[in-house]
Coordinates of C-alpha atoms in Angstrom, one line a residue:
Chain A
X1 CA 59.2 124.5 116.0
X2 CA 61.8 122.2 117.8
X3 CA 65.3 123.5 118.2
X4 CA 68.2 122.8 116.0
X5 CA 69.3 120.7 119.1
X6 CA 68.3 120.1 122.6
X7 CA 70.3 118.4 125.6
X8 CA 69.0 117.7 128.5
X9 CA 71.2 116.8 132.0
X10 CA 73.7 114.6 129.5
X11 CA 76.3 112.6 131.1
X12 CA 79.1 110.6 129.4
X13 CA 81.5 108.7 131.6
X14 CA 85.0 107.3 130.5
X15 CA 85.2 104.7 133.8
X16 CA 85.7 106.9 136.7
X17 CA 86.2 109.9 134.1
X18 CA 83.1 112.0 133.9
X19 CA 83.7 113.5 130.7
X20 CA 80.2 115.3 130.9
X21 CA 78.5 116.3 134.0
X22 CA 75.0 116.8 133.1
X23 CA 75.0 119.0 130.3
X24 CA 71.8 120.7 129.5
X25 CA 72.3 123.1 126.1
X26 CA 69.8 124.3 123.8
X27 CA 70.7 125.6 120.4
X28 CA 68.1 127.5 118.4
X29 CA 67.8 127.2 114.4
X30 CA 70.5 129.8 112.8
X31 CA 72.5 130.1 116.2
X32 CA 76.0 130.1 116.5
X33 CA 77.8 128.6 119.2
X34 CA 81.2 128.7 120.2
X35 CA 82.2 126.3 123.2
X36 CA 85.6 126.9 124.9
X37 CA 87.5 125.6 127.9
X38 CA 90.3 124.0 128.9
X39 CA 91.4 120.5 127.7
X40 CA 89.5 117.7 129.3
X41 CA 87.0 120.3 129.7
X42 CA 84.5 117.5 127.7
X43 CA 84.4 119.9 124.6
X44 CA 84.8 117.4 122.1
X45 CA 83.2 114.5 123.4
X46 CA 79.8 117.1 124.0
X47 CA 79.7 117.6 120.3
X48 CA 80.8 113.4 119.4
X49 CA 77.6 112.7 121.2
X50 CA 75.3 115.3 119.1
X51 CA 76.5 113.6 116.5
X52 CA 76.3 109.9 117.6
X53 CA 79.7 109.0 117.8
X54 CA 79.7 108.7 121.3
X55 CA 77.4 107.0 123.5
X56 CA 76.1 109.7 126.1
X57 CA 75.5 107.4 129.4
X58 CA 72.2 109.5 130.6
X59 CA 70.0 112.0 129.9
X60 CA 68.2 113.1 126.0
X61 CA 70.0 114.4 123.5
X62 CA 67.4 115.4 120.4
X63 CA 68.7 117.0 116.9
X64 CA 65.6 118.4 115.0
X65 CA 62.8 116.3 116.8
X66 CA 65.0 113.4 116.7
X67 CA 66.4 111.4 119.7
X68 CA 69.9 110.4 119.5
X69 CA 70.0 106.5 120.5
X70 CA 71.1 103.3 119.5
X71 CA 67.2 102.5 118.2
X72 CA 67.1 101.4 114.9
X73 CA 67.0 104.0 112.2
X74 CA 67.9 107.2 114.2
X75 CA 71.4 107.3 113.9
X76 CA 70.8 107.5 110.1
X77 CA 68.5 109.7 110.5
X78 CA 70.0 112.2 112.9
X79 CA 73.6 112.2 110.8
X80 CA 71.5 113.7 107.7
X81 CA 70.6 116.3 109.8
X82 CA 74.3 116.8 111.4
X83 CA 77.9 117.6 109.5
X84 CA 81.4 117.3 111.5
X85 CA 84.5 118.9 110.8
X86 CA 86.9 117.3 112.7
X87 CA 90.5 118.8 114.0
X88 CA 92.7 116.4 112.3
X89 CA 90.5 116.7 109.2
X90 CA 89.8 113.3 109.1
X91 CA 89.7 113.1 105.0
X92 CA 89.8 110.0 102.8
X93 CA 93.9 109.9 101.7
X94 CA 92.8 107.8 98.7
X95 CA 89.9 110.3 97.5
X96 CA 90.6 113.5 95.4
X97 CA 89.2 116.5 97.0
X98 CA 86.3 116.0 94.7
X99 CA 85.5 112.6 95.7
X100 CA 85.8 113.2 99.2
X101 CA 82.7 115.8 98.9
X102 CA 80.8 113.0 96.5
X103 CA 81.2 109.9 98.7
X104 CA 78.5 111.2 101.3
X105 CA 76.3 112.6 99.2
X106 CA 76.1 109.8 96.9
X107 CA 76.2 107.0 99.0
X108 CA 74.2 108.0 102.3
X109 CA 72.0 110.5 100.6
X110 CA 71.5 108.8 97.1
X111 CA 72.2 111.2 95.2
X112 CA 73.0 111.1 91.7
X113 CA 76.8 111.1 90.3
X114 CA 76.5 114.0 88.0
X115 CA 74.4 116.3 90.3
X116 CA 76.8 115.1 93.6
X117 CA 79.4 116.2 91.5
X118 CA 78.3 119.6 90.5
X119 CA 77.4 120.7 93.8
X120 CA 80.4 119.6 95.3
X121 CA 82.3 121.5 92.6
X122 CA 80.3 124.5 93.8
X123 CA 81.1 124.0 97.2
X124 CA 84.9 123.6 96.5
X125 CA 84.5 126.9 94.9
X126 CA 82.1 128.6 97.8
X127 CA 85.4 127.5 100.1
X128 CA 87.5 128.8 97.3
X129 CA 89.8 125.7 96.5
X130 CA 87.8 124.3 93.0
X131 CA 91.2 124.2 91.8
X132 CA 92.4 121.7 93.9
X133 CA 89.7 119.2 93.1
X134 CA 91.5 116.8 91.6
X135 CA 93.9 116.5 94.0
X136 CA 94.6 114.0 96.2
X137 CA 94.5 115.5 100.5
X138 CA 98.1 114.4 101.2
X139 CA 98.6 117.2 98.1
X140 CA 97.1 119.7 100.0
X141 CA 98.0 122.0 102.4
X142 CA 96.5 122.1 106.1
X143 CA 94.3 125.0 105.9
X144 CA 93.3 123.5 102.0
X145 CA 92.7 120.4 103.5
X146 CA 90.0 121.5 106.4
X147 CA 88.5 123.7 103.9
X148 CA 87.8 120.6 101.5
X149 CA 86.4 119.3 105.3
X150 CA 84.1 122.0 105.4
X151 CA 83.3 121.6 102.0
X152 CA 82.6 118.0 102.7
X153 CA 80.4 118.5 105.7
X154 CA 78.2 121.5 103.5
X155 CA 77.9 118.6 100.8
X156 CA 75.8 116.6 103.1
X157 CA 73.2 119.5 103.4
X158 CA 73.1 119.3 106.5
X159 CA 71.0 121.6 109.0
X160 CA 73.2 121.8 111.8
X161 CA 77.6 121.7 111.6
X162 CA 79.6 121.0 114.4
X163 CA 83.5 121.8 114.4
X164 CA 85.1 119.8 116.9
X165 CA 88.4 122.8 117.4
X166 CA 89.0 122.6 113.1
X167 CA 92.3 125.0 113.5
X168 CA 94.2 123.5 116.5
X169 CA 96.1 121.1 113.4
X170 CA 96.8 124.2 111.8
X171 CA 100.1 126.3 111.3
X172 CA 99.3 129.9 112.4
X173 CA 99.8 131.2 108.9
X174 CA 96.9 128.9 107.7
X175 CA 94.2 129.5 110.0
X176 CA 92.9 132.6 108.9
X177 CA 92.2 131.2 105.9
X178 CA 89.8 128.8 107.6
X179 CA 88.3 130.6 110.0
X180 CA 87.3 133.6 106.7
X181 CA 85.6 130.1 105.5
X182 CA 83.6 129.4 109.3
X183 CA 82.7 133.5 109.3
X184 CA 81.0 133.3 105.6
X185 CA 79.0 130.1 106.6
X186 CA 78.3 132.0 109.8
X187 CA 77.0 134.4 107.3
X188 CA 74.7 132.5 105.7
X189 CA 72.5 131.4 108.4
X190 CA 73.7 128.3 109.0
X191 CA 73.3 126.6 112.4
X192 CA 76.8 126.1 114.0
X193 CA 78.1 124.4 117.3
X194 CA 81.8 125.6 117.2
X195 CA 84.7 124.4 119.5
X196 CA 87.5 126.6 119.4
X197 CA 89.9 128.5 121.2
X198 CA 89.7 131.0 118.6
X199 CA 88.1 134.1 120.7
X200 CA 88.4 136.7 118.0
X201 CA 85.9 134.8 115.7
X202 CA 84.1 133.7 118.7
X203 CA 83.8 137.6 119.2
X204 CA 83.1 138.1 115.6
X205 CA 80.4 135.1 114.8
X206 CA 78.8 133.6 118.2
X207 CA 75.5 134.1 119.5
X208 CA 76.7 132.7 122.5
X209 CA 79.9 131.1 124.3
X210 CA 79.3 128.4 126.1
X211 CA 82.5 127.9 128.9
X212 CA 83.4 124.2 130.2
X213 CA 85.4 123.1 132.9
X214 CA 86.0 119.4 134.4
X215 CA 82.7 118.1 131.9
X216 CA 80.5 121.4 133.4
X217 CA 78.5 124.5 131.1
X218 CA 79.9 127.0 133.7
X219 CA 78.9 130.0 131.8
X220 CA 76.6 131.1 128.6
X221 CA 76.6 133.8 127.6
X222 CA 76.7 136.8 124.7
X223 CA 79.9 137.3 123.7
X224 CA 80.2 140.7 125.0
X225 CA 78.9 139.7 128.8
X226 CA 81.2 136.5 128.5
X227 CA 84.4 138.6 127.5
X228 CA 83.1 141.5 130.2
X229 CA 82.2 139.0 133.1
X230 CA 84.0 135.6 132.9
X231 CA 81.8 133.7 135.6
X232 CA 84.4 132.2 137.5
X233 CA 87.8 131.8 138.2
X234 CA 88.3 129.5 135.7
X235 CA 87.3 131.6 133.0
X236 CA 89.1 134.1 133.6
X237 CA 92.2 132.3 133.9
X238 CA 91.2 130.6 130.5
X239 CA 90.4 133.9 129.1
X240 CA 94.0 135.8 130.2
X241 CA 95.6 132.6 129.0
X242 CA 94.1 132.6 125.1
X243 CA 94.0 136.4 124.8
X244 CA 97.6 136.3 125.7
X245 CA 98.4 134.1 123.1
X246 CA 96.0 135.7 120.5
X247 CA 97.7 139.0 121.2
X248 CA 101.2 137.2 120.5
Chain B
X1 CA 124.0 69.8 80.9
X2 CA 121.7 67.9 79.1
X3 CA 119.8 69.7 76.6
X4 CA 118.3 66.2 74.9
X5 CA 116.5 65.2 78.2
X6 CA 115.0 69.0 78.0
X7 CA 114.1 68.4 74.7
X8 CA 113.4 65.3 74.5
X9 CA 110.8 65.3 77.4
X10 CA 109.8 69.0 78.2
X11 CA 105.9 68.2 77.4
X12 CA 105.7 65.8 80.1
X13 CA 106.9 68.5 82.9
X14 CA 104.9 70.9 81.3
X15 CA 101.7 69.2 81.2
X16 CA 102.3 66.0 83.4
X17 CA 100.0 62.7 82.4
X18 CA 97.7 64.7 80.3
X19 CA 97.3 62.8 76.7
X20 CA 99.8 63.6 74.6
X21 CA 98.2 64.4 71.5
X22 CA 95.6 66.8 73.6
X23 CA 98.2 69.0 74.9
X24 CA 97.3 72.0 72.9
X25 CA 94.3 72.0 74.7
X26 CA 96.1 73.1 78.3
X27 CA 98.5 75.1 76.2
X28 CA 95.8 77.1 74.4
X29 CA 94.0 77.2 78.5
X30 CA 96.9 78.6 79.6
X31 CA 97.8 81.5 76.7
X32 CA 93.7 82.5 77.5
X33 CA 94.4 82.7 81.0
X34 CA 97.5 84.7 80.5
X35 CA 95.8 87.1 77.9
X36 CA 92.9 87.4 80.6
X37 CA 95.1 88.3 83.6
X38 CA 97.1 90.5 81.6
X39 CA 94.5 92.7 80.7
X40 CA 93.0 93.0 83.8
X41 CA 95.9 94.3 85.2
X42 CA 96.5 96.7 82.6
X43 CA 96.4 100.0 84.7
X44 CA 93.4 102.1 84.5
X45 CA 91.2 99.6 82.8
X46 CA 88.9 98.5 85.2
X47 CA 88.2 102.5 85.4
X48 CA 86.4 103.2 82.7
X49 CA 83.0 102.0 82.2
X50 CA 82.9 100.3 79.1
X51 CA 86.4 98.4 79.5
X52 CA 85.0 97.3 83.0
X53 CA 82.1 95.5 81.7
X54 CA 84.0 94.1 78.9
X55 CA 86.4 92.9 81.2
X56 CA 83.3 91.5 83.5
X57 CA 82.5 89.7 80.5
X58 CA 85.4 88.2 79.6
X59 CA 86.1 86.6 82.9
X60 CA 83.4 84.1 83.0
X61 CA 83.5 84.0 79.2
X62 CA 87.3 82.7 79.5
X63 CA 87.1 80.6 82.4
X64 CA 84.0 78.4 80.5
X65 CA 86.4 78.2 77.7
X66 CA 89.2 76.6 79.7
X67 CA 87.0 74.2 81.6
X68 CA 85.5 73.4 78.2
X69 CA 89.2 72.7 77.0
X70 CA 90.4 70.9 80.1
X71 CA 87.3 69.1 80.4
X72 CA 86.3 68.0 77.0
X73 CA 83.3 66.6 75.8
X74 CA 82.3 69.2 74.1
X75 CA 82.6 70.2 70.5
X76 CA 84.1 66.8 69.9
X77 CA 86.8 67.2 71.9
X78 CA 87.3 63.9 73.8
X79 CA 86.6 64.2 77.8
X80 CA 90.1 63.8 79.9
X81 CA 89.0 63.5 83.5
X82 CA 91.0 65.9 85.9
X83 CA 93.0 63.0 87.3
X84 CA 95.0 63.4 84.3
X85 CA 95.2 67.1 84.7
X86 CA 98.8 67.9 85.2
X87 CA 101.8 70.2 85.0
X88 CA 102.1 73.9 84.7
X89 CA 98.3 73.9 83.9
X90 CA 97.3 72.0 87.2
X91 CA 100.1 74.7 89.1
X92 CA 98.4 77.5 87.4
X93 CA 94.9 76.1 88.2
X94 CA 95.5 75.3 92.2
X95 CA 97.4 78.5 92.6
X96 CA 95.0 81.4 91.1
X97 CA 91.5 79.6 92.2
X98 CA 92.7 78.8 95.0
X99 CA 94.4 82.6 95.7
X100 CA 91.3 83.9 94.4
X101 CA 88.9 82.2 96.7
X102 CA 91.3 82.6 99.8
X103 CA 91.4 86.5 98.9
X104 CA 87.3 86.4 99.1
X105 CA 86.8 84.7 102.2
X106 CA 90.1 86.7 103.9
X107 CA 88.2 90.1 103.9
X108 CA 85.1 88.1 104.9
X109 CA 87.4 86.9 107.9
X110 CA 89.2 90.1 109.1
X111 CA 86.1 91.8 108.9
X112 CA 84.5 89.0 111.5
X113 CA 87.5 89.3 113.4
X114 CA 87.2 93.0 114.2
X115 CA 83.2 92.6 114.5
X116 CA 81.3 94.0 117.3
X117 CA 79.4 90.6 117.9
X118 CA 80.9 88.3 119.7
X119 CA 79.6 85.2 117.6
X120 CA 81.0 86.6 114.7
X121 CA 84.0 87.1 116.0
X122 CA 84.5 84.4 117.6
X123 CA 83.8 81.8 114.8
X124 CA 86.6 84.0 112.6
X125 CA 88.9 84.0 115.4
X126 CA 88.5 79.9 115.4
X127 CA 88.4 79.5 111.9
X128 CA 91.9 81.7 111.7
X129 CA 93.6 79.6 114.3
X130 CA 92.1 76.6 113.0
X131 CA 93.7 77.0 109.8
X132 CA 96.4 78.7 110.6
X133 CA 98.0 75.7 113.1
X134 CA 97.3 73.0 110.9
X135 CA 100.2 71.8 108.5
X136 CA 98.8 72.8 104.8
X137 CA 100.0 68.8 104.1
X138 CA 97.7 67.0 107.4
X139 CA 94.8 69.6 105.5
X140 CA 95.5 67.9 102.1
X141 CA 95.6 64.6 103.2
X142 CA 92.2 65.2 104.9
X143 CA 91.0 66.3 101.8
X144 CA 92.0 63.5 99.9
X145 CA 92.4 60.5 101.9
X146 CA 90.0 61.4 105.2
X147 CA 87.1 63.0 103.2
X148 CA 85.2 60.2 101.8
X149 CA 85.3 58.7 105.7
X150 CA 83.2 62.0 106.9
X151 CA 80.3 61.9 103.9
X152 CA 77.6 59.5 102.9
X153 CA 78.8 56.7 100.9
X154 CA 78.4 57.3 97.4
X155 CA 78.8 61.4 97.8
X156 CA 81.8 61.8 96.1
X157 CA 83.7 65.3 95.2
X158 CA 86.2 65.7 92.8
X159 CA 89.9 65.3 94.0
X160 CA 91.4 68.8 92.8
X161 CA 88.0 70.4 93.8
X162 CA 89.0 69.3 97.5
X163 CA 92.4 69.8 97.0
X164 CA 91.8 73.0 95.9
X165 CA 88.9 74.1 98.9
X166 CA 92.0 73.0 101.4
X167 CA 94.2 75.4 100.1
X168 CA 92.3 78.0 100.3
X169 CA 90.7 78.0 103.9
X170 CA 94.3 77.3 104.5
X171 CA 95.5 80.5 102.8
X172 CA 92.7 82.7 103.7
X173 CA 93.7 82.2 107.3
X174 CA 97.5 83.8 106.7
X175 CA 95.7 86.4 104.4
X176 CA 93.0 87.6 106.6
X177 CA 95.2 88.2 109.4
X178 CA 97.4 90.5 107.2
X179 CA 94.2 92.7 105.8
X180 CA 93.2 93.1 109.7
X181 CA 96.9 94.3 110.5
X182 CA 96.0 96.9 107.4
X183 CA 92.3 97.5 108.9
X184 CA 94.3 98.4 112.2
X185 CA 96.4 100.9 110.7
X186 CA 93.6 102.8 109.7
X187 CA 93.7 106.0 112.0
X188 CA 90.4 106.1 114.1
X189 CA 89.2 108.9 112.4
X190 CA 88.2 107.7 109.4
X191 CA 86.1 105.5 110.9
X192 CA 84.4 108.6 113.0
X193 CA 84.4 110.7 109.0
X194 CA 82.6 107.5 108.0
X195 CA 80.2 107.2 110.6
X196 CA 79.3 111.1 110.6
X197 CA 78.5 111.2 106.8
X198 CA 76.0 108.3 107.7
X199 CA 77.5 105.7 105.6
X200 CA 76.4 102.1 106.2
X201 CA 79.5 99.4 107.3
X202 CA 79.4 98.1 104.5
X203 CA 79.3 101.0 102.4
X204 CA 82.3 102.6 104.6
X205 CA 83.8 99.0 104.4
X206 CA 84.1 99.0 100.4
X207 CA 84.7 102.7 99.8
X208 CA 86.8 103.6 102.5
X209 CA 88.4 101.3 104.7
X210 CA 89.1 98.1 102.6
X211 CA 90.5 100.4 99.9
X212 CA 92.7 101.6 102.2
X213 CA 93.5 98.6 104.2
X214 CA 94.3 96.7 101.2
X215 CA 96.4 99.0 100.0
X216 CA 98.7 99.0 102.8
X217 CA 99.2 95.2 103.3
X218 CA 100.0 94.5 99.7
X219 CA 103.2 93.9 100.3
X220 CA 102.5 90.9 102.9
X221 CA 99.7 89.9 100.6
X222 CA 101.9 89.3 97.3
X223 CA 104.1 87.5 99.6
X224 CA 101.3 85.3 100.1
X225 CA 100.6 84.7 96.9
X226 CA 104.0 83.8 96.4
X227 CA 104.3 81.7 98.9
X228 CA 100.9 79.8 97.5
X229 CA 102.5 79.9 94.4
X230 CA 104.9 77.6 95.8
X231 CA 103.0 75.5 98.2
X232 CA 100.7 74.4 95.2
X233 CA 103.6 71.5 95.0
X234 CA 102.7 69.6 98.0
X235 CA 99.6 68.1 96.2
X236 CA 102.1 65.8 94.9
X237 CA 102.0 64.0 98.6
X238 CA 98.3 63.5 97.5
X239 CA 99.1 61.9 94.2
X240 CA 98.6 64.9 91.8
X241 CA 101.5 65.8 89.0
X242 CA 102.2 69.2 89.0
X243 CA 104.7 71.2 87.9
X244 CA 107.5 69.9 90.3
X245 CA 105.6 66.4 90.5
X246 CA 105.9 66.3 86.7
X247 CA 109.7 66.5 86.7
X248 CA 109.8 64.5 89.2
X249 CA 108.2 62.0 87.1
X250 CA 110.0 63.2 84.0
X251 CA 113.2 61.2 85.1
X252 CA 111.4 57.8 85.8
X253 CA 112.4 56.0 82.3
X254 CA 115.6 53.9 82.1
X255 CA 116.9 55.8 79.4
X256 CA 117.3 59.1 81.6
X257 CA 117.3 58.0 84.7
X258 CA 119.7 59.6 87.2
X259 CA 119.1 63.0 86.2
X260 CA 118.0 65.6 88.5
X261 CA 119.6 68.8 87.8
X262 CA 118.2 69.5 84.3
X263 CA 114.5 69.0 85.1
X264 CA 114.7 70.7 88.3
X265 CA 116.7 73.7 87.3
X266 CA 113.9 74.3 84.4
X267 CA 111.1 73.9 86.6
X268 CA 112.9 76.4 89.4
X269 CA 113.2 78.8 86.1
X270 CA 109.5 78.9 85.5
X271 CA 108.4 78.9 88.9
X272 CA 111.1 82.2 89.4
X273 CA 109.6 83.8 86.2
X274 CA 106.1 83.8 87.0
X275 CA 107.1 84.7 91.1
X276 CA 109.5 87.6 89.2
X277 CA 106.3 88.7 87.6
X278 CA 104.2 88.9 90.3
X279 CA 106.6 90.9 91.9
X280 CA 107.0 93.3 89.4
X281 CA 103.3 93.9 89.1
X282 CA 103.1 94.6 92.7
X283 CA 105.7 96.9 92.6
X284 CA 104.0 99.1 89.7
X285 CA 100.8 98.7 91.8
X286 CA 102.2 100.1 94.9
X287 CA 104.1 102.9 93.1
X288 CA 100.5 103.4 91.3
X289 CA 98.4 103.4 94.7
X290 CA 101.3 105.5 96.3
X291 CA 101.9 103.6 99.3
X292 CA 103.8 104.7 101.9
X293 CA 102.6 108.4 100.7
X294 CA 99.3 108.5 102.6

């Protein structure tokens, strides 16, 4: 069985930037990644490219079997495999919550209204907003807002979700109420790629953290080695830095 | 003020050269038209299924029945060619097909505009410029007086068809650059939201972005149509009575001749009422759509 997703010495360059230094990660089905690191790290842009929205510059990147590449057909093929939560949320202002969790499935997956509906109702309720559904986002609080996102990206049945840092838009008060949502899907088996400075959960969900610095996988680890041991320098520094803030 | 030049020649600026004992035909073309646009922008209609495909009906339904009236020919009504075509009919006529098609080919422009192939892009670019930096009067002269030089002898095309094709490459170009100004706007993450739930462009175009785009540049785009509204009174420099071209013409008889304030004053009135209207809508329609709320 292939795993949930494979990299292999993946570069991604921004002009002289290197964003990512040849990144080689391997995530197993039902495993639970956090990645961490200082900004400009290349956190984000690792997971953009799992999903596509970047162009990695070398090396393989395959979700489920699948190589990610421009060739016809994969794209599709790999983003019915893959959901995103994004840190600004990224919903569609013009969409109830409802719709938001409908579009996808009905349009990419074919599904049919009435059944796109009901699950996403179920969803809204698994996240524990269904009474906001027929609200508009710009209605919504922050932490109502990324749960509808969560909701969304669950909608697309996907096998893999990747949260690209989905409580750094947050007010304090608000994230726990997201990150009780991340630690119930964690729950439930599904597979998850997580970028977040939030080390409690990272404590609390993750298989393994996976540490960046300057576009590098400097450390992977257990939690409990990673939080023991940090690696490097680096790590440590970025360790006493978000700990100090967590204990705040 | 003269209230027997009004009443005494008020059909001729409404409905120009048109024969005078047909006129209920354009009159009757024009309550249609006005029953047909005010439904369809009845809020909340084109929600629900079974009004929507009434409406979708009535449309082509409607706009058989004025050509039939304008026309003629049918139904033994006598055939008036659309030389004779004039008025507030021939105003209403140049201004919403020619609106209508602009709007079409706009989105189909912006879109090309912000392609990733450079073909594409490059022929919307041109066509936008092209358009753009050409006097709307040198494009209706072409379309009258230069066309027939360009085709085969004997191809002919009716007048207010070509009249009516000028105005509305010439319009699509201003419109199309204020739907990309709204397709900018769009933060860059909905385009990555669209992408990751694997929706096609075109899919994300008419769901997501347009809807959104649109919705934003109303206000420049009803002061397009406005502005067309207007503009539809320069075919007179290509020999076709309008509206204003009608009042114009209204003063051309011994007995009145001199006047100008009275048939221009009531012209300026109906072109102000139906500009007030469209105003209006698109002030309900923006308070509707929320924008500015995001």
């Amino acid at each position: 069985m292939s795993a949930a997703v494979s990299m292999r010495e993946v570069s991604k360059r921004y002009g002289p930037l290197t964003a990512l230094d040849r990144v080689s990660l391997e995530v197993a089905r039902g495993e639970r990644i956090v990645v961490c690191g200082p900004s400009g790290s290349g956190k984000s842009t690792l997971v953009s490219c799992i999903d596509g929205l970047l162009d990695h510059d070398e090396g393989r990147i395959v979700v489920d079997g699948i190589e990610v590449s421009r060739a016809a057909g994969t794209l599709p093929a790999v983003r019915r495999r893959v959901a995103m939560v994004f840190q600004q949320f990224n919903l569609f202002p013009h969409l109830t919550a409802l719709e938001n969790c409908t579009v996808g499935p009905e349009l990419a997956l074919g599904i049919g209204r009435a059944e796109a509906r009901a699950a996403a109702l179920a969803l809204l309720e698994r996240v524990r907003i269904p009474e906001q559904a027929h609200k508009y986002p710009a209605q919504l609080s922050g932490g109502q807002q990324q749960r509808v996102a969560i909701a969304r990206a669950l909608a697309m049945r996907p096998q893999v979700i990747l949260f690209d840092e989905p409580t750094s838009a947050l007010d304090p008060e608000m994230i726990r109420e997201v990150l009780d949502v991340m630690v119930e899907l964690a729950g439930s088996g599904m597979t998850m790629i997580v970028v977040t400075h939030e080390m409690g959960f990272a404590r609390e969900v993750a298989h393994r953290i996976v540490f960046m610095d300057s576009g590098r996988v400097v450390q992977d680890d257990p939690p409990e080695r990673f939080f023991a041991a940090p690696a490097t320098d680096r790590a440590r520094d970025f360790l006493s830095h978000v700990l100090r803030k967590d204990a705040a | 003020m003269c209230w027997a030049f009004l009443a005494d020649r008020w059909r001729l600026i409404l409905f120009g050269p048109y024969p005078y004992a047909q006129q209920w035909r354009p009159a009757l073309a024009m309550v249609l038209f006005a029953l047909l646009v005010g439904a369809s922008l009845a809020p909340g209609l084109w929600a629900r299924r079974g009004s929507r495909l009434a409406l979708g009906l009535a449309w082509p339904a409607t706009i058989a029945a004025i050509a039939a009236l304008l026309w003629g020919g049918v139904l033994g009504l006598p055939p008036v060619p659309s030389r004779l075509w004039g008025g507030l009919p021939l105003t209403m006529i140049l201004a919403s097909v020619g609106v209508s098609g602009a709007f079409v080919l706009a989105i189909l422009l912006a879109l090309g505009r912000r392609s990733d192939m450079p073909v594409i892009r490059a022929i919307s670019a041109g066509f936008i410029e092209f358009f753009r930096g050409v006097p709307l009067v040198a494009l209706l002269f072409l379309a009258s007086v230069l066309f027939p030089y360009f085709v085969p002898p004997g191809w002919t095309m009716d007048v207010l068809l070509r009249a009516q094709i000028a105005f509305a490459l010439f319009f699509a170009a201003y419109m199309a650059e204020a739907i990309r100004g709204g397709l900018q706007a769009i933060p860059r993450g909905q385009y990555a939201a669209c992408e990751s739930l694997g929706l096609t462009y075109w899919q994300a175009q008419r769901r997501i972005l347009l809807p959104q785009a649109l919705r934003t540049v109303i206000p420049s785009l009803v002061n397009i149509f406005i502005a067309a509204f207007k503009d539809t009174s320069l075919v007179v420099i290509i020999s076709m009575i309008d509206l204003l071209g009608a009042a114009n013409a209204s003063t051309a008889e011994a007995k009145w001749w001199g006047l100008y304030i009275e048939p221009y004053l009531f012209v300026a009135l109906i072109y102000l009422a139906i500009c007030a209207v469209m105003s209006a809508y698109s002030r309900g329609l923006e308070h509707r759509l929320g924008v500015g709320e995001r």
